[in-house]
């Protein structure tokens, strides 16, 4: 086997992360202790039936939610040891997000939607970043849609807007939670090929999916199982 072109040290590590929530005064395990290790250039699918904890795991790994126990290391740094502002900074700089339903601002053009992360990040090199917006529009095949309102786009086109926006700040990792669940086969294929392309270029792609078609694009899977005994 040829050597990986990317650093061999894991970029994202989870050590026995779990999540217990309180529902109606009772403790409920929504994620059993789960460990994984992902290197740059890997496309990993988090699979399993609905309710098996895929979204919970992604939320813990991406800093949207705090684990009840266990640790998350990003590039060797403990995600949850950071204070709120450095966590926000890390997430802005290193993480890109996609969800099942693309969250876009319908009152802004497609290009403005892609530019928003640049404005929030208060980058020094704004011109270079804006150039990247146009390159990304081209990359996802939406150059001719740049000035349109997202309200006039199809679901597949909107998901590519969300994908391009996730890439604007050049993240090291893309978290995608069921990104193809609302797409037809043609649009799923297009998006999954783009995600695979990002992994091939050295990013980490971590995608939750219950769809075997989507799973087939990933190099490997982390399989989740439904928590049967939910009482902690
Ligand atoms: P998946 O993404 O695999 O469908 P989730 O991670 O969304 O699964 O959820 C796993 C289980 O935990 C589900 O049964 C869900 O209802 C439950 N769950 C997740 N978060 C909470 C919460 N904050 N409060 C109560 N139940 C939750
Ligand atoms: Mg989910």
PDB file of C-alpha atoms and ligand atoms in Angstrom:
ATOM      1  CA  UNK A   1       0.000   0.000   0.000  1.00  0.00           C
ATOM      2  CA  UNK A   2       1.328   3.429  -0.847  1.00  0.00           C
ATOM      3  CA  UNK A   3       1.942   5.898   1.965  1.00  0.00           C
ATOM      4  CA  UNK A   4      -0.800   8.385   2.745  1.00  0.00           C
ATOM      5  CA  UNK A   5       0.081  11.825   1.443  1.00  0.00           C
ATOM      6  CA  UNK A   6      -1.207  13.412   4.662  1.00  0.00           C
ATOM      7  CA  UNK A   7       0.129  13.489   8.216  1.00  0.00           C
ATOM      8  CA  UNK A   8      -0.328  10.124   9.855  1.00  0.00           C
ATOM      9  CA  UNK A   9      -1.333  11.490  13.247  1.00  0.00           C
ATOM     10  CA  UNK A  10      -5.078  11.512  13.835  1.00  0.00           C
ATOM     11  CA  UNK A  11      -6.759  14.864  13.378  1.00  0.00           C
ATOM     12  CA  UNK A  12      -9.909  14.037  15.333  1.00  0.00           C
ATOM     13  CA  UNK A  13      -9.972  11.667  18.290  1.00  0.00           C
ATOM     14  CA  UNK A  14     -12.884  10.752  20.537  1.00  0.00           C
ATOM     15  CA  UNK A  15     -12.072   8.842  23.716  1.00  0.00           C
ATOM     16  CA  UNK A  16     -15.138   7.174  25.170  1.00  0.00           C
ATOM     17  CA  UNK A  17     -17.458  10.122  24.668  1.00  0.00           C
ATOM     18  CA  UNK A  18     -20.942   9.597  26.035  1.00  0.00           C
ATOM     19  CA  UNK A  19     -24.053  11.690  26.470  1.00  0.00           C
ATOM     20  CA  UNK A  20     -26.689  11.336  29.139  1.00  0.00           C
ATOM     21  CA  UNK A  21     -29.707  13.649  29.110  1.00  0.00           C
ATOM     22  CA  UNK A  22     -32.354  14.283  31.681  1.00  0.00           C
ATOM     23  CA  UNK A  23     -35.875  13.641  30.417  1.00  0.00           C
ATOM     24  CA  UNK A  24     -38.800  14.144  32.778  1.00  0.00           C
ATOM     25  CA  UNK A  25     -36.517  13.825  35.787  1.00  0.00           C
ATOM     26  CA  UNK A  26     -34.948  10.546  34.541  1.00  0.00           C
ATOM     27  CA  UNK A  27     -31.439  10.087  33.247  1.00  0.00           C
ATOM     28  CA  UNK A  28     -31.370   8.673  29.727  1.00  0.00           C
ATOM     29  CA  UNK A  29     -28.304   7.469  27.833  1.00  0.00           C
ATOM     30  CA  UNK A  30     -28.474   8.838  24.294  1.00  0.00           C
ATOM     31  CA  UNK A  31     -24.891   7.891  23.428  1.00  0.00           C
ATOM     32  CA  UNK A  32     -22.972   4.980  24.931  1.00  0.00           C
ATOM     33  CA  UNK A  33     -19.204   5.573  25.339  1.00  0.00           C
ATOM     34  CA  UNK A  34     -17.859   5.794  21.791  1.00  0.00           C
ATOM     35  CA  UNK A  35     -14.287   6.095  20.571  1.00  0.00           C
ATOM     36  CA  UNK A  36     -12.907   6.886  17.150  1.00  0.00           C
ATOM     37  CA  UNK A  37      -9.836   8.271  15.478  1.00  0.00           C
ATOM     38  CA  UNK A  38      -9.815   9.985  12.099  1.00  0.00           C
ATOM     39  CA  UNK A  39      -6.861  11.161  10.021  1.00  0.00           C
ATOM     40  CA  UNK A  40      -6.684  13.911   7.445  1.00  0.00           C
ATOM     41  CA  UNK A  41      -7.797  12.712   4.065  1.00  0.00           C
ATOM     42  CA  UNK A  42     -10.327  10.268   5.490  1.00  0.00           C
ATOM     43  CA  UNK A  43     -13.998  10.146   4.563  1.00  0.00           C
ATOM     44  CA  UNK A  44     -15.803   8.376   7.411  1.00  0.00           C
ATOM     45  CA  UNK A  45     -19.490   7.541   7.537  1.00  0.00           C
ATOM     46  CA  UNK A  46     -21.242   7.374  10.898  1.00  0.00           C
ATOM     47  CA  UNK A  47     -24.001   4.871  10.198  1.00  0.00           C
ATOM     48  CA  UNK A  48     -26.830   3.178  12.053  1.00  0.00           C
ATOM     49  CA  UNK A  49     -30.599   3.296  12.351  1.00  0.00           C
ATOM     50  CA  UNK A  50     -32.539   6.402  13.218  1.00  0.00           C
ATOM     51  CA  UNK A  51     -32.210   7.173  16.928  1.00  0.00           C
ATOM     52  CA  UNK A  52     -28.869   5.350  17.305  1.00  0.00           C
ATOM     53  CA  UNK A  53     -26.992   8.509  18.275  1.00  0.00           C
ATOM     54  CA  UNK A  54     -25.383   9.622  14.994  1.00  0.00           C
ATOM     55  CA  UNK A  55     -26.373  13.274  15.363  1.00  0.00           C
ATOM     56  CA  UNK A  56     -25.526  13.228  19.061  1.00  0.00           C
ATOM     57  CA  UNK A  57     -22.015  11.960  18.261  1.00  0.00           C
ATOM     58  CA  UNK A  58     -21.474  14.563  15.535  1.00  0.00           C
ATOM     59  CA  UNK A  59     -22.675  17.316  17.873  1.00  0.00           C
ATOM     60  CA  UNK A  60     -20.213  16.234  20.561  1.00  0.00           C
ATOM     61  CA  UNK A  61     -17.309  15.979  18.110  1.00  0.00           C
ATOM     62  CA  UNK A  62     -18.034  19.360  16.546  1.00  0.00           C
ATOM     63  CA  UNK A  63     -18.414  21.303  19.771  1.00  0.00           C
ATOM     64  CA  UNK A  64     -22.150  21.913  19.449  1.00  0.00           C
ATOM     65  CA  UNK A  65     -22.850  19.854  22.566  1.00  0.00           C
ATOM     66  CA  UNK A  66     -20.739  18.867  25.578  1.00  0.00           C
ATOM     67  CA  UNK A  67     -20.097  15.174  26.331  1.00  0.00           C
ATOM     68  CA  UNK A  68     -21.238  13.837  29.704  1.00  0.00           C
ATOM     69  CA  UNK A  69     -17.978  11.881  29.864  1.00  0.00           C
ATOM     70  CA  UNK A  70     -14.962  11.283  27.668  1.00  0.00           C
ATOM     71  CA  UNK A  71     -12.728  13.586  25.650  1.00  0.00           C
ATOM     72  CA  UNK A  72     -12.595  15.021  22.162  1.00  0.00           C
ATOM     73  CA  UNK A  73      -9.172  15.951  20.769  1.00  0.00           C
ATOM     74  CA  UNK A  74      -8.864  18.108  17.672  1.00  0.00           C
ATOM     75  CA  UNK A  75      -5.366  18.225  16.280  1.00  0.00           C
ATOM     76  CA  UNK A  76      -4.147  17.128  19.705  1.00  0.00           C
ATOM     77  CA  UNK A  77      -6.070  19.819  21.599  1.00  0.00           C
ATOM     78  CA  UNK A  78      -8.861  19.012  24.034  1.00  0.00           C
ATOM     79  CA  UNK A  79     -11.963  20.591  22.512  1.00  0.00           C
ATOM     80  CA  UNK A  80     -13.770  20.973  25.797  1.00  0.00           C
ATOM     81  CA  UNK A  81     -10.794  22.224  27.825  1.00  0.00           C
ATOM     82  CA  UNK A  82     -10.912  25.442  25.797  1.00  0.00           C
ATOM     83  CA  UNK A  83     -12.896  28.429  27.038  1.00  0.00           C
ATOM     84  CA  UNK A  84     -15.992  29.502  25.105  1.00  0.00           C
ATOM     85  CA  UNK A  85     -14.254  32.046  22.905  1.00  0.00           C
ATOM     86  CA  UNK A  86     -11.365  29.797  21.917  1.00  0.00           C
ATOM     87  CA  UNK A  87     -13.844  26.991  21.234  1.00  0.00           C
ATOM     88  CA  UNK A  88     -15.803  29.343  18.967  1.00  0.00           C
ATOM     89  CA  UNK A  89     -12.576  30.395  17.277  1.00  0.00           C
ATOM     90  CA  UNK A  90     -11.494  26.796  16.707  1.00  0.00           C
ATOM     91  CA  UNK A  91     -14.895  25.914  15.300  1.00  0.00           C
ATOM     92  CA  UNK A  92     -14.853  28.903  12.925  1.00  0.00           C
ATOM     93  CA  UNK A  93     -11.322  28.249  11.770  1.00  0.00           C
ATOM     94  CA  UNK A  94     -11.318  24.474  11.474  1.00  0.00           C
ATOM     95  CA  UNK A  95     -14.895  23.179  11.174  1.00  0.00           C
ATOM     96  CA  UNK A  96     -17.403  23.284   8.339  1.00  0.00           C
ATOM     97  CA  UNK A  97     -21.004  22.140   8.858  1.00  0.00           C
ATOM     98  CA  UNK A  98     -23.741  20.697   6.689  1.00  0.00           C
ATOM     99  CA  UNK A  99     -27.143  19.476   7.804  1.00  0.00           C
ATOM    100  CA  UNK A 100     -30.031  17.566   6.281  1.00  0.00           C
ATOM    101  CA  UNK A 101     -31.913  20.794   5.639  1.00  0.00           C
ATOM    102  CA  UNK A 102     -29.616  23.485   4.254  1.00  0.00           C
ATOM    103  CA  UNK A 103     -29.791  26.555   6.489  1.00  0.00           C
ATOM    104  CA  UNK A 104     -29.446  29.513   4.154  1.00  0.00           C
ATOM    105  CA  UNK A 105     -30.641  33.084   4.407  1.00  0.00           C
ATOM    106  CA  UNK A 106     -33.372  33.434   1.837  1.00  0.00           C
ATOM    107  CA  UNK A 107     -33.270  37.228   1.911  1.00  0.00           C
ATOM    108  CA  UNK A 108     -29.647  37.233   0.655  1.00  0.00           C
ATOM    109  CA  UNK A 109     -28.251  36.169  -2.710  1.00  0.00           C
ATOM    110  CA  UNK A 110     -26.397  32.892  -3.118  1.00  0.00           C
ATOM    111  CA  UNK A 111     -23.069  34.781  -3.263  1.00  0.00           C
ATOM    112  CA  UNK A 112     -23.903  36.756  -0.096  1.00  0.00           C
ATOM    113  CA  UNK A 113     -24.714  33.523   1.707  1.00  0.00           C
ATOM    114  CA  UNK A 114     -21.237  32.252   0.852  1.00  0.00           C
ATOM    115  CA  UNK A 115     -19.652  35.531   1.958  1.00  0.00           C
ATOM    116  CA  UNK A 116     -21.268  35.544   5.409  1.00  0.00           C
ATOM    117  CA  UNK A 117     -18.624  33.387   7.143  1.00  0.00           C
ATOM    118  CA  UNK A 118     -15.955  35.759   5.823  1.00  0.00           C
ATOM    119  CA  UNK A 119     -17.724  38.745   7.362  1.00  0.00           C
ATOM    120  CA  UNK A 120     -18.247  36.993  10.692  1.00  0.00           C
ATOM    121  CA  UNK A 121     -14.607  35.869  10.819  1.00  0.00           C
ATOM    122  CA  UNK A 122     -13.323  39.444  10.277  1.00  0.00           C
ATOM    123  CA  UNK A 123     -10.519  38.127   8.094  1.00  0.00           C
ATOM    124  CA  UNK A 124      -7.576  40.278   7.169  1.00  0.00           C
ATOM    125  CA  UNK A 125      -7.382  38.853   3.645  1.00  0.00           C
ATOM    126  CA  UNK A 126     -10.948  39.627   2.573  1.00  0.00           C
ATOM    127  CA  UNK A 127     -10.120  39.962  -1.142  1.00  0.00           C
ATOM    128  CA  UNK A 128      -8.542  36.514  -1.280  1.00  0.00           C
ATOM    129  CA  UNK A 129     -11.521  35.066   0.594  1.00  0.00           C
ATOM    130  CA  UNK A 130     -13.990  36.708  -1.782  1.00  0.00           C
ATOM    131  CA  UNK A 131     -12.063  35.244  -4.702  1.00  0.00           C
ATOM    132  CA  UNK A 132     -12.491  31.884  -3.033  1.00  0.00           C
ATOM    133  CA  UNK A 133     -16.275  32.436  -2.944  1.00  0.00           C
ATOM    134  CA  UNK A 134     -16.321  32.695  -6.731  1.00  0.00           C
ATOM    135  CA  UNK A 135     -14.028  29.695  -7.118  1.00  0.00           C
ATOM    136  CA  UNK A 136     -16.310  27.661  -4.866  1.00  0.00           C
ATOM    137  CA  UNK A 137     -19.418  28.706  -6.790  1.00  0.00           C
ATOM    138  CA  UNK A 138     -17.700  27.396  -9.892  1.00  0.00           C
ATOM    139  CA  UNK A 139     -16.579  24.218  -8.084  1.00  0.00           C
ATOM    140  CA  UNK A 140     -20.162  23.344  -7.109  1.00  0.00           C
ATOM    141  CA  UNK A 141     -21.550  24.369 -10.513  1.00  0.00           C
ATOM    142  CA  UNK A 142     -23.528  27.370  -9.278  1.00  0.00           C
ATOM    143  CA  UNK A 143     -21.736  30.306 -10.906  1.00  0.00           C
ATOM    144  CA  UNK A 144     -24.811  31.266 -12.897  1.00  0.00           C
ATOM    145  CA  UNK A 145     -26.874  31.222  -9.661  1.00  0.00           C
ATOM    146  CA  UNK A 146     -24.615  33.655  -7.768  1.00  0.00           C
ATOM    147  CA  UNK A 147     -26.986  36.617  -7.797  1.00  0.00           C
ATOM    148  CA  UNK A 148     -30.179  34.645  -7.350  1.00  0.00           C
ATOM    149  CA  UNK A 149     -32.220  34.292  -4.215  1.00  0.00           C
ATOM    150  CA  UNK A 150     -31.925  30.867  -2.573  1.00  0.00           C
ATOM    151  CA  UNK A 151     -35.740  30.792  -2.643  1.00  0.00           C
ATOM    152  CA  UNK A 152     -35.498  30.094  -6.397  1.00  0.00           C
ATOM    153  CA  UNK A 153     -33.142  27.097  -6.050  1.00  0.00           C
ATOM    154  CA  UNK A 154     -33.927  23.385  -5.909  1.00  0.00           C
ATOM    155  CA  UNK A 155     -33.096  21.275  -2.835  1.00  0.00           C
ATOM    156  CA  UNK A 156     -29.985  19.857  -4.499  1.00  0.00           C
ATOM    157  CA  UNK A 157     -28.750  23.313  -5.495  1.00  0.00           C
ATOM    158  CA  UNK A 158     -29.397  24.636  -1.986  1.00  0.00           C
ATOM    159  CA  UNK A 159     -27.434  21.797  -0.449  1.00  0.00           C
ATOM    160  CA  UNK A 160     -24.509  22.674  -2.737  1.00  0.00           C
ATOM    161  CA  UNK A 161     -24.761  26.285  -1.510  1.00  0.00           C
ATOM    162  CA  UNK A 162     -24.523  24.974   2.064  1.00  0.00           C
ATOM    163  CA  UNK A 163     -21.590  22.757   1.068  1.00  0.00           C
ATOM    164  CA  UNK A 164     -19.743  25.640  -0.617  1.00  0.00           C
ATOM    165  CA  UNK A 165     -20.395  27.865   2.397  1.00  0.00           C
ATOM    166  CA  UNK A 166     -18.967  25.173   4.686  1.00  0.00           C
ATOM    167  CA  UNK A 167     -15.743  25.361   2.634  1.00  0.00           C
ATOM    168  CA  UNK A 168     -15.348  29.138   2.462  1.00  0.00           C
ATOM    169  CA  UNK A 169     -12.974  29.432   5.427  1.00  0.00           C
ATOM    170  CA  UNK A 170     -11.052  26.349   4.264  1.00  0.00           C
ATOM    171  CA  UNK A 171     -11.874  24.099   7.240  1.00  0.00           C
ATOM    172  CA  UNK A 172      -9.805  21.054   8.150  1.00  0.00           C
ATOM    173  CA  UNK A 173     -12.936  18.998   8.784  1.00  0.00           C
ATOM    174  CA  UNK A 174     -16.440  18.910   7.363  1.00  0.00           C
ATOM    175  CA  UNK A 175     -19.234  17.579   9.583  1.00  0.00           C
ATOM    176  CA  UNK A 176     -22.206  16.526   7.466  1.00  0.00           C
ATOM    177  CA  UNK A 177     -25.357  15.262   9.212  1.00  0.00           C
ATOM    178  CA  UNK A 178     -27.545  13.313   6.754  1.00  0.00           C
ATOM    179  CA  UNK A 179     -26.627  15.728   3.949  1.00  0.00           C
ATOM    180  CA  UNK A 180     -28.312  13.637   1.250  1.00  0.00           C
ATOM    181  CA  UNK A 181     -31.445  12.599   3.135  1.00  0.00           C
ATOM    182  CA  UNK A 182     -33.624  15.103   1.289  1.00  0.00           C
ATOM    183  CA  UNK A 183     -31.952  14.749  -2.124  1.00  0.00           C
ATOM    184  CA  UNK A 184     -32.736  12.641  -5.189  1.00  0.00           C
ATOM    185  CA  UNK A 185     -30.163  10.163  -6.529  1.00  0.00           C
ATOM    186  CA  UNK A 186     -28.590  12.531  -9.047  1.00  0.00           C
ATOM    187  CA  UNK A 187     -28.105  15.316  -6.508  1.00  0.00           C
ATOM    188  CA  UNK A 188     -26.949  12.859  -3.831  1.00  0.00           C
ATOM    189  CA  UNK A 189     -24.338  11.481  -6.219  1.00  0.00           C
ATOM    190  CA  UNK A 190     -23.130  14.972  -7.068  1.00  0.00           C
ATOM    191  CA  UNK A 191     -22.817  16.046  -3.448  1.00  0.00           C
ATOM    192  CA  UNK A 192     -21.205  12.800  -2.275  1.00  0.00           C
ATOM    193  CA  UNK A 193     -18.637  13.035  -5.083  1.00  0.00           C
ATOM    194  CA  UNK A 194     -17.776  16.549  -3.913  1.00  0.00           C
ATOM    195  CA  UNK A 195     -17.419  15.355  -0.301  1.00  0.00           C
ATOM    196  CA  UNK A 196     -15.167  12.502  -1.449  1.00  0.00           C
ATOM    197  CA  UNK A 197     -13.140  15.014  -3.453  1.00  0.00           C
ATOM    198  CA  UNK A 198     -12.621  17.120  -0.323  1.00  0.00           C
ATOM    199  CA  UNK A 199     -11.352  14.114   1.596  1.00  0.00           C
ATOM    200  CA  UNK A 200      -9.023  13.266  -1.289  1.00  0.00           C
ATOM    201  CA  UNK A 201      -7.611  16.786  -1.053  1.00  0.00           C
ATOM    202  CA  UNK A 202      -6.729  16.244   2.616  1.00  0.00           C
ATOM    203  CA  UNK A 203      -9.745  17.289   4.635  1.00  0.00           C
ATOM    204  CA  UNK A 204     -11.523  15.096   7.143  1.00  0.00           C
ATOM    205  CA  UNK A 205     -15.113  14.365   6.147  1.00  0.00           C
ATOM    206  CA  UNK A 206     -17.349  12.945   8.866  1.00  0.00           C
ATOM    207  CA  UNK A 207     -20.833  12.186   7.569  1.00  0.00           C
ATOM    208  CA  UNK A 208     -23.778  10.771   9.502  1.00  0.00           C
ATOM    209  CA  UNK A 209     -26.066   8.740   7.273  1.00  0.00           C
ATOM    210  CA  UNK A 210     -28.494   5.857   7.367  1.00  0.00           C
ATOM    211  CA  UNK A 211     -28.336   5.523   3.587  1.00  0.00           C
ATOM    212  CA  UNK A 212     -26.226   2.652   2.088  1.00  0.00           C
ATOM    213  CA  UNK A 213     -25.840   4.667  -1.142  1.00  0.00           C
ATOM    214  CA  UNK A 214     -24.182   7.514   0.778  1.00  0.00           C
ATOM    215  CA  UNK A 215     -22.140   5.138   2.924  1.00  0.00           C
ATOM    216  CA  UNK A 216     -20.612   3.631  -0.228  1.00  0.00           C
ATOM    217  CA  UNK A 217     -18.786   6.903  -0.934  1.00  0.00           C
ATOM    218  CA  UNK A 218     -16.957   6.809   2.414  1.00  0.00           C
ATOM    219  CA  UNK A 219     -13.755   4.857   2.980  1.00  0.00           C
ATOM    220  CA  UNK A 220     -14.969   3.320   6.205  1.00  0.00           C
ATOM    221  CA  UNK A 221     -17.789   3.459   8.683  1.00  0.00           C
ATOM    222  CA  UNK A 222     -18.328   3.887  12.387  1.00  0.00           C
ATOM    223  CA  UNK A 223     -21.464   1.905  13.089  1.00  0.00           C
ATOM    224  CA  UNK A 224     -23.834   3.062  15.836  1.00  0.00           C
ATOM    225  CA  UNK A 225     -26.319   0.769  17.541  1.00  0.00           C
ATOM    226  CA  UNK A 226     -29.610   1.703  19.016  1.00  0.00           C
ATOM    227  CA  UNK A 227     -29.432   2.145  22.779  1.00  0.00           C
ATOM    228  CA  UNK A 228     -31.934  -0.405  24.063  1.00  0.00           C
ATOM    229  CA  UNK A 229     -31.664   0.087  27.790  1.00  0.00           C
ATOM    230  CA  UNK A 230     -31.982   3.836  28.011  1.00  0.00           C
ATOM    231  CA  UNK A 231     -31.764   4.188  31.775  1.00  0.00           C
ATOM    232  CA  UNK A 232     -28.417   5.364  33.107  1.00  0.00           C
TER     233      UNK A 232
HETATM  234  P1  LIG B   1     -29.769   9.668  15.081  1.00  0.00           P
HETATM  235  O1  LIG B   1     -29.097  10.906  14.585  1.00  0.00           O
HETATM  236  O2  LIG B   1     -28.936   8.432  14.899  1.00  0.00           O
HETATM  237  O3  LIG B   1     -31.115   9.492  14.495  1.00  0.00           O
HETATM  238  P2  LIG B   1     -29.860  11.065  17.611  1.00  0.00           P
HETATM  239  O4  LIG B   1     -28.438  11.292  17.992  1.00  0.00           O
HETATM  240  O5  LIG B   1     -30.601  12.226  17.067  1.00  0.00           O
HETATM  241  O6  LIG B   1     -29.969   9.794  16.661  1.00  0.00           O
HETATM  242  O7  LIG B   1     -30.650  10.583  18.903  1.00  0.00           O
HETATM  243  C1  LIG B   1     -30.395   9.401  19.614  1.00  0.00           C
HETATM  244  C2  LIG B   1     -31.505   9.192  20.626  1.00  0.00           C
HETATM  245  O8  LIG B   1     -31.384  10.098  21.704  1.00  0.00           O
HETATM  246  C3  LIG B   1     -32.878   9.424  20.053  1.00  0.00           C
HETATM  247  O9  LIG B   1     -33.742   8.468  20.614  1.00  0.00           O
HETATM  248  C4  LIG B   1     -33.222  10.831  20.513  1.00  0.00           C
HETATM  249  O10 LIG B   1     -34.588  11.025  20.629  1.00  0.00           O
HETATM  250  C5  LIG B   1     -32.512  10.917  21.831  1.00  0.00           C
HETATM  251  N1  LIG B   1     -32.040  12.261  22.189  1.00  0.00           N
HETATM  252  C6  LIG B   1     -31.007  12.914  21.644  1.00  0.00           C
HETATM  253  N2  LIG B   1     -30.799  14.108  22.247  1.00  0.00           N
HETATM  254  C7  LIG B   1     -31.748  14.210  23.194  1.00  0.00           C
HETATM  255  C8  LIG B   1     -32.079  15.198  24.170  1.00  0.00           C
HETATM  256  N3  LIG B   1     -31.378  16.324  24.271  1.00  0.00           N
HETATM  257  N4  LIG B   1     -33.135  14.955  24.975  1.00  0.00           N
HETATM  258  C9  LIG B   1     -33.826  13.806  24.883  1.00  0.00           C
HETATM  259  N5  LIG B   1     -33.562  12.840  24.004  1.00  0.00           N
HETATM  260  C10 LIG B   1     -32.548  13.024  23.174  1.00  0.00           C
HETATM  261 MG1  LIG B   2     -29.673  12.317  13.191  1.00  0.00          MG
END
